[in-house]
Every structure is written in C-alpha cells, then in structure tokens.
C-alpha cells in the first residue's frame, strides 16, 4: 500500500492535484455556487473513476482467460496500464473537486 509508495511520488501527486485544481478554478471559478453543485460535480468525478475501474476489471478478466488458454495477452496488459493512468487522472480530479468544495465552504458559518 502507501508504505511502499516512494515519497517523491506523493509530492508528484500533490502537485498534479494542485495543477488540476488551478485548471478547474481558472475555467469554472474558485467556488461552487451551492453545496448541491459541489455534490453533483464530485458525484460525477467519482462515477468516472468507478467507470475506469470497471474497464480495468474487464481487461483483467480477459487477461486471465487468455493466460489460461495460452493465448496472447499483451493487449490486455496495455489496456490495464493505460486505463490505470486514466484512473489516476480521475482520482486527481476527485481530490481537486474536494479542494474546491472545501474552498466553497470556507467562511460559511455552517457546521464543519
């Protein structure tokens, strides 16, 4: 898990999330118009990440089928590799949306 992850990768991830957050804010503004909007955007990004996981699992299932049949499976490995990169991007977006949502809540007198 996280203990095996190189510290410099955590720094790269933090920078990627910050880049995504800046891009998002420059395009759509620094805050959401409402909690409902923040929720809806977060839900969409989580659903997109879940979709990538489903695609990865489909490739993974075909990988095992091909291995058992002694057939080629390089396409499946490349698919898992490529879609995991898309998944990482979706995870960056989930984190960036959370930051923007937190920015939206800053200064409000509602319960934290």
mmCIF file with all atom_site columns, C-alpha atoms in Angstrom:
data_model
loop_
_atom_site.group_PDB
_atom_site.id
_atom_site.type_symbol
_atom_site.label_atom_id
_atom_site.label_alt_id
_atom_site.label_comp_id
_atom_site.label_asym_id
_atom_site.label_entity_id
_atom_site.label_seq_id
_atom_site.pdbx_PDB_ins_code
_atom_site.Cartn_x
_atom_site.Cartn_y
_atom_site.Cartn_z
_atom_site.occupancy
_atom_site.B_iso_or_equiv
_atom_site.pdbx_formal_charge
_atom_site.auth_seq_id
_atom_site.auth_comp_id
_atom_site.auth_asym_id
_atom_site.auth_atom_id
_atom_site.pdbx_PDB_model_num
ATOM 1   C CA . UNK A 1 1   ? 0.000   0.000   0.000   1.00 0.00 ? 1   UNK A CA 1
ATOM 2   C CA . UNK A 1 2   ? 1.024   3.524   0.794   1.00 0.00 ? 2   UNK A CA 1
ATOM 3   C CA . UNK A 1 3   ? 4.129   2.439   2.740   1.00 0.00 ? 3   UNK A CA 1
ATOM 4   C CA . UNK A 1 4   ? 5.649   1.038   -0.447  1.00 0.00 ? 4   UNK A CA 1
ATOM 5   C CA . UNK A 1 5   ? 4.973   4.252   -2.356  1.00 0.00 ? 5   UNK A CA 1
ATOM 6   C CA . UNK A 1 6   ? 8.017   6.462   -2.898  1.00 0.00 ? 6   UNK A CA 1
ATOM 7   C CA . UNK A 1 7   ? 7.778   9.778   -1.054  1.00 0.00 ? 7   UNK A CA 1
ATOM 8   C CA . UNK A 1 8   ? 8.614   11.677  -4.222  1.00 0.00 ? 8   UNK A CA 1
ATOM 9   C CA . UNK A 1 9   ? 5.510   10.153  -5.825  1.00 0.00 ? 9   UNK A CA 1
ATOM 10  C CA . UNK A 1 10  ? 3.360   11.649  -3.060  1.00 0.00 ? 10  UNK A CA 1
ATOM 11  C CA . UNK A 1 11  ? 4.902   15.019  -3.921  1.00 0.00 ? 11  UNK A CA 1
ATOM 12  C CA . UNK A 1 12  ? 4.162   14.479  -7.610  1.00 0.00 ? 12  UNK A CA 1
ATOM 13  C CA . UNK A 1 13  ? 0.587   13.517  -6.808  1.00 0.00 ? 13  UNK A CA 1
ATOM 14  C CA . UNK A 1 14  ? 0.121   16.602  -4.648  1.00 0.00 ? 14  UNK A CA 1
ATOM 15  C CA . UNK A 1 15  ? 1.461   18.749  -7.471  1.00 0.00 ? 15  UNK A CA 1
ATOM 16  C CA . UNK A 1 16  ? -0.794  17.033  -10.029 1.00 0.00 ? 16  UNK A CA 1
ATOM 17  C CA . UNK A 1 17  ? -3.847  17.612  -7.820  1.00 0.00 ? 17  UNK A CA 1
ATOM 18  C CA . UNK A 1 18  ? -2.855  21.254  -7.338  1.00 0.00 ? 18  UNK A CA 1
ATOM 19  C CA . UNK A 1 19  ? -2.427  21.649  -11.114 1.00 0.00 ? 19  UNK A CA 1
ATOM 20  C CA . UNK A 1 20  ? -5.855  20.102  -11.693 1.00 0.00 ? 20  UNK A CA 1
ATOM 21  C CA . UNK A 1 21  ? -7.383  22.378  -9.041  1.00 0.00 ? 21  UNK A CA 1
ATOM 22  C CA . UNK A 1 22  ? -5.841  25.501  -10.599 1.00 0.00 ? 22  UNK A CA 1
ATOM 23  C CA . UNK A 1 23  ? -7.049  24.499  -14.062 1.00 0.00 ? 23  UNK A CA 1
ATOM 24  C CA . UNK A 1 24  ? -10.526 23.796  -12.725 1.00 0.00 ? 24  UNK A CA 1
ATOM 25  C CA . UNK A 1 25  ? -10.702 27.142  -10.912 1.00 0.00 ? 25  UNK A CA 1
ATOM 26  C CA . UNK A 1 26  ? -9.384  29.131  -13.866 1.00 0.00 ? 26  UNK A CA 1
ATOM 27  C CA . UNK A 1 27  ? -12.001 27.534  -16.114 1.00 0.00 ? 27  UNK A CA 1
ATOM 28  C CA . UNK A 1 28  ? -15.020 27.337  -13.786 1.00 0.00 ? 28  UNK A CA 1
ATOM 29  C CA . UNK A 1 29  ? -14.267 29.700  -10.877 1.00 0.00 ? 29  UNK A CA 1
ATOM 30  C CA . UNK A 1 30  ? -12.835 29.202  -7.400  1.00 0.00 ? 30  UNK A CA 1
ATOM 31  C CA . UNK A 1 31  ? -16.028 28.104  -5.674  1.00 0.00 ? 31  UNK A CA 1
ATOM 32  C CA . UNK A 1 32  ? -19.227 26.223  -6.408  1.00 0.00 ? 32  UNK A CA 1
ATOM 33  C CA . UNK A 1 33  ? -22.477 28.186  -6.479  1.00 0.00 ? 33  UNK A CA 1
ATOM 34  C CA . UNK A 1 34  ? -24.023 25.839  -3.926  1.00 0.00 ? 34  UNK A CA 1
ATOM 35  C CA . UNK A 1 35  ? -23.447 22.695  -1.926  1.00 0.00 ? 35  UNK A CA 1
ATOM 36  C CA . UNK A 1 36  ? -25.706 20.923  -4.407  1.00 0.00 ? 36  UNK A CA 1
ATOM 37  C CA . UNK A 1 37  ? -23.443 21.896  -7.300  1.00 0.00 ? 37  UNK A CA 1
ATOM 38  C CA . UNK A 1 38  ? -20.333 20.764  -5.412  1.00 0.00 ? 38  UNK A CA 1
ATOM 39  C CA . UNK A 1 39  ? -22.016 17.450  -4.604  1.00 0.00 ? 39  UNK A CA 1
ATOM 40  C CA . UNK A 1 40  ? -23.090 16.917  -8.211  1.00 0.00 ? 40  UNK A CA 1
ATOM 41  C CA . UNK A 1 41  ? -19.614 17.614  -9.618  1.00 0.00 ? 41  UNK A CA 1
ATOM 42  C CA . UNK A 1 42  ? -17.997 15.345  -7.015  1.00 0.00 ? 42  UNK A CA 1
ATOM 43  C CA . UNK A 1 43  ? -20.505 12.578  -7.781  1.00 0.00 ? 43  UNK A CA 1
ATOM 44  C CA . UNK A 1 44  ? -19.729 12.829  -11.493 1.00 0.00 ? 44  UNK A CA 1
ATOM 45  C CA . UNK A 1 45  ? -15.972 12.592  -10.921 1.00 0.00 ? 45  UNK A CA 1
ATOM 46  C CA . UNK A 1 46  ? -16.360 9.595   -8.593  1.00 0.00 ? 46  UNK A CA 1
ATOM 47  C CA . UNK A 1 47  ? -18.577 7.888   -11.173 1.00 0.00 ? 47  UNK A CA 1
ATOM 48  C CA . UNK A 1 48  ? -15.920 8.484   -13.843 1.00 0.00 ? 48  UNK A CA 1
ATOM 49  C CA . UNK A 1 49  ? -13.286 6.899   -11.584 1.00 0.00 ? 49  UNK A CA 1
ATOM 50  C CA . UNK A 1 50  ? -15.589 3.936   -10.957 1.00 0.00 ? 50  UNK A CA 1
ATOM 51  C CA . UNK A 1 51  ? -16.067 3.529   -14.713 1.00 0.00 ? 51  UNK A CA 1
ATOM 52  C CA . UNK A 1 52  ? -12.289 3.313   -15.180 1.00 0.00 ? 52  UNK A CA 1
ATOM 53  C CA . UNK A 1 53  ? -12.128 0.605   -12.513 1.00 0.00 ? 53  UNK A CA 1
ATOM 54  C CA . UNK A 1 54  ? -14.840 -1.344  -14.358 1.00 0.00 ? 54  UNK A CA 1
ATOM 55  C CA . UNK A 1 55  ? -12.867 -1.100  -17.601 1.00 0.00 ? 55  UNK A CA 1
ATOM 56  C CA . UNK A 1 56  ? -9.686  -2.216  -15.825 1.00 0.00 ? 56  UNK A CA 1
ATOM 57  C CA . UNK A 1 57  ? -11.549 -5.189  -14.350 1.00 0.00 ? 57  UNK A CA 1
ATOM 58  C CA . UNK A 1 58  ? -12.826 -6.147  -17.806 1.00 0.00 ? 58  UNK A CA 1
ATOM 59  C CA . UNK A 1 59  ? -9.266  -6.134  -19.161 1.00 0.00 ? 59  UNK A CA 1
ATOM 60  C CA . UNK A 1 60  ? -8.128  -8.090  -16.094 1.00 0.00 ? 60  UNK A CA 1
ATOM 61  C CA . UNK A 1 61  ? -10.791 -10.763 -16.620 1.00 0.00 ? 61  UNK A CA 1
ATOM 62  C CA . UNK A 1 62  ? -9.791  -11.144 -20.277 1.00 0.00 ? 62  UNK A CA 1
ATOM 63  C CA . UNK A 1 63  ? -6.136  -11.297 -19.208 1.00 0.00 ? 63  UNK A CA 1
ATOM 64  C CA . UNK A 1 64  ? -6.782  -14.326 -17.020 1.00 0.00 ? 64  UNK A CA 1
ATOM 65  C CA . UNK A 1 65  ? -8.924  -16.014 -19.685 1.00 0.00 ? 65  UNK A CA 1
ATOM 66  C CA . UNK A 1 66  ? -6.123  -15.580 -22.233 1.00 0.00 ? 66  UNK A CA 1
ATOM 67  C CA . UNK A 1 67  ? -3.441  -16.780 -19.815 1.00 0.00 ? 67  UNK A CA 1
ATOM 68  C CA . UNK A 1 68  ? -5.452  -19.945 -19.106 1.00 0.00 ? 68  UNK A CA 1
ATOM 69  C CA . UNK A 1 69  ? -5.843  -20.541 -22.866 1.00 0.00 ? 69  UNK A CA 1
ATOM 70  C CA . UNK A 1 70  ? -2.122  -19.853 -23.502 1.00 0.00 ? 70  UNK A CA 1
ATOM 71  C CA . UNK A 1 71  ? -3.136  -17.013 -25.805 1.00 0.00 ? 71  UNK A CA 1
ATOM 72  C CA . UNK A 1 72  ? -1.604  -13.572 -26.237 1.00 0.00 ? 72  UNK A CA 1
ATOM 73  C CA . UNK A 1 73  ? -2.478  -11.071 -23.536 1.00 0.00 ? 73  UNK A CA 1
ATOM 74  C CA . UNK A 1 74  ? -0.239  -8.073  -24.243 1.00 0.00 ? 74  UNK A CA 1
ATOM 75  C CA . UNK A 1 75  ? -3.282  -6.066  -25.382 1.00 0.00 ? 75  UNK A CA 1
ATOM 76  C CA . UNK A 1 76  ? -4.967  -6.673  -22.033 1.00 0.00 ? 76  UNK A CA 1
ATOM 77  C CA . UNK A 1 77  ? -1.859  -5.617  -20.101 1.00 0.00 ? 77  UNK A CA 1
ATOM 78  C CA . UNK A 1 78  ? -1.556  -2.459  -22.185 1.00 0.00 ? 78  UNK A CA 1
ATOM 79  C CA . UNK A 1 79  ? -5.242  -1.809  -21.597 1.00 0.00 ? 79  UNK A CA 1
ATOM 80  C CA . UNK A 1 80  ? -4.853  -2.143  -17.826 1.00 0.00 ? 80  UNK A CA 1
ATOM 81  C CA . UNK A 1 81  ? -1.783  0.108   -17.898 1.00 0.00 ? 81  UNK A CA 1
ATOM 82  C CA . UNK A 1 82  ? -3.454  2.794   -19.992 1.00 0.00 ? 82  UNK A CA 1
ATOM 83  C CA . UNK A 1 83  ? -6.747  2.776   -18.115 1.00 0.00 ? 83  UNK A CA 1
ATOM 84  C CA . UNK A 1 84  ? -4.943  2.897   -14.760 1.00 0.00 ? 84  UNK A CA 1
ATOM 85  C CA . UNK A 1 85  ? -3.388  6.159   -15.934 1.00 0.00 ? 85  UNK A CA 1
ATOM 86  C CA . UNK A 1 86  ? -6.885  7.453   -16.761 1.00 0.00 ? 86  UNK A CA 1
ATOM 87  C CA . UNK A 1 87  ? -7.975  6.266   -13.304 1.00 0.00 ? 87  UNK A CA 1
ATOM 88  C CA . UNK A 1 88  ? -5.143  8.233   -11.713 1.00 0.00 ? 88  UNK A CA 1
ATOM 89  C CA . UNK A 1 89  ? -6.280  11.344  -13.591 1.00 0.00 ? 89  UNK A CA 1
ATOM 90  C CA . UNK A 1 90  ? -9.849  10.811  -12.398 1.00 0.00 ? 90  UNK A CA 1
ATOM 91  C CA . UNK A 1 91  ? -8.534  10.448  -8.830  1.00 0.00 ? 91  UNK A CA 1
ATOM 92  C CA . UNK A 1 92  ? -6.693  13.764  -9.208  1.00 0.00 ? 92  UNK A CA 1
ATOM 93  C CA . UNK A 1 93  ? -9.962  15.335  -10.323 1.00 0.00 ? 93  UNK A CA 1
ATOM 94  C CA . UNK A 1 94  ? -11.844 13.866  -7.340  1.00 0.00 ? 94  UNK A CA 1
ATOM 95  C CA . UNK A 1 95  ? -9.265  15.385  -5.000  1.00 0.00 ? 95  UNK A CA 1
ATOM 96  C CA . UNK A 1 96  ? -9.297  18.736  -6.818  1.00 0.00 ? 96  UNK A CA 1
ATOM 97  C CA . UNK A 1 97  ? -13.101 18.875  -6.657  1.00 0.00 ? 97  UNK A CA 1
ATOM 98  C CA . UNK A 1 98  ? -12.915 18.196  -2.915  1.00 0.00 ? 98  UNK A CA 1
ATOM 99  C CA . UNK A 1 99  ? -10.484 21.103  -2.534  1.00 0.00 ? 99  UNK A CA 1
ATOM 100 C CA . UNK A 1 100 ? -12.768 23.411  -4.499  1.00 0.00 ? 100 UNK A CA 1
ATOM 101 C CA . UNK A 1 101 ? -15.742 22.210  -2.433  1.00 0.00 ? 101 UNK A CA 1
ATOM 102 C CA . UNK A 1 102 ? -13.775 22.926  0.767   1.00 0.00 ? 102 UNK A CA 1
ATOM 103 C CA . UNK A 1 103 ? -12.967 26.401  -0.600  1.00 0.00 ? 103 UNK A CA 1
ATOM 104 C CA . UNK A 1 104 ? -16.680 26.901  -1.183  1.00 0.00 ? 104 UNK A CA 1
ATOM 105 C CA . UNK A 1 105 ? -17.404 26.105  2.464   1.00 0.00 ? 105 UNK A CA 1
ATOM 106 C CA . UNK A 1 106 ? -14.688 28.389  3.845   1.00 0.00 ? 106 UNK A CA 1
ATOM 107 C CA . UNK A 1 107 ? -16.070 31.387  5.610   1.00 0.00 ? 107 UNK A CA 1
ATOM 108 C CA . UNK A 1 108 ? -19.533 29.903  5.993   1.00 0.00 ? 108 UNK A CA 1
ATOM 109 C CA . UNK A 1 109 ? -20.971 29.671  9.486   1.00 0.00 ? 109 UNK A CA 1
ATOM 110 C CA . UNK A 1 110 ? -22.400 26.189  8.958   1.00 0.00 ? 110 UNK A CA 1
ATOM 111 C CA . UNK A 1 111 ? -21.261 23.161  10.951  1.00 0.00 ? 111 UNK A CA 1
ATOM 112 C CA . UNK A 1 112 ? -17.817 21.912  9.912   1.00 0.00 ? 112 UNK A CA 1
#
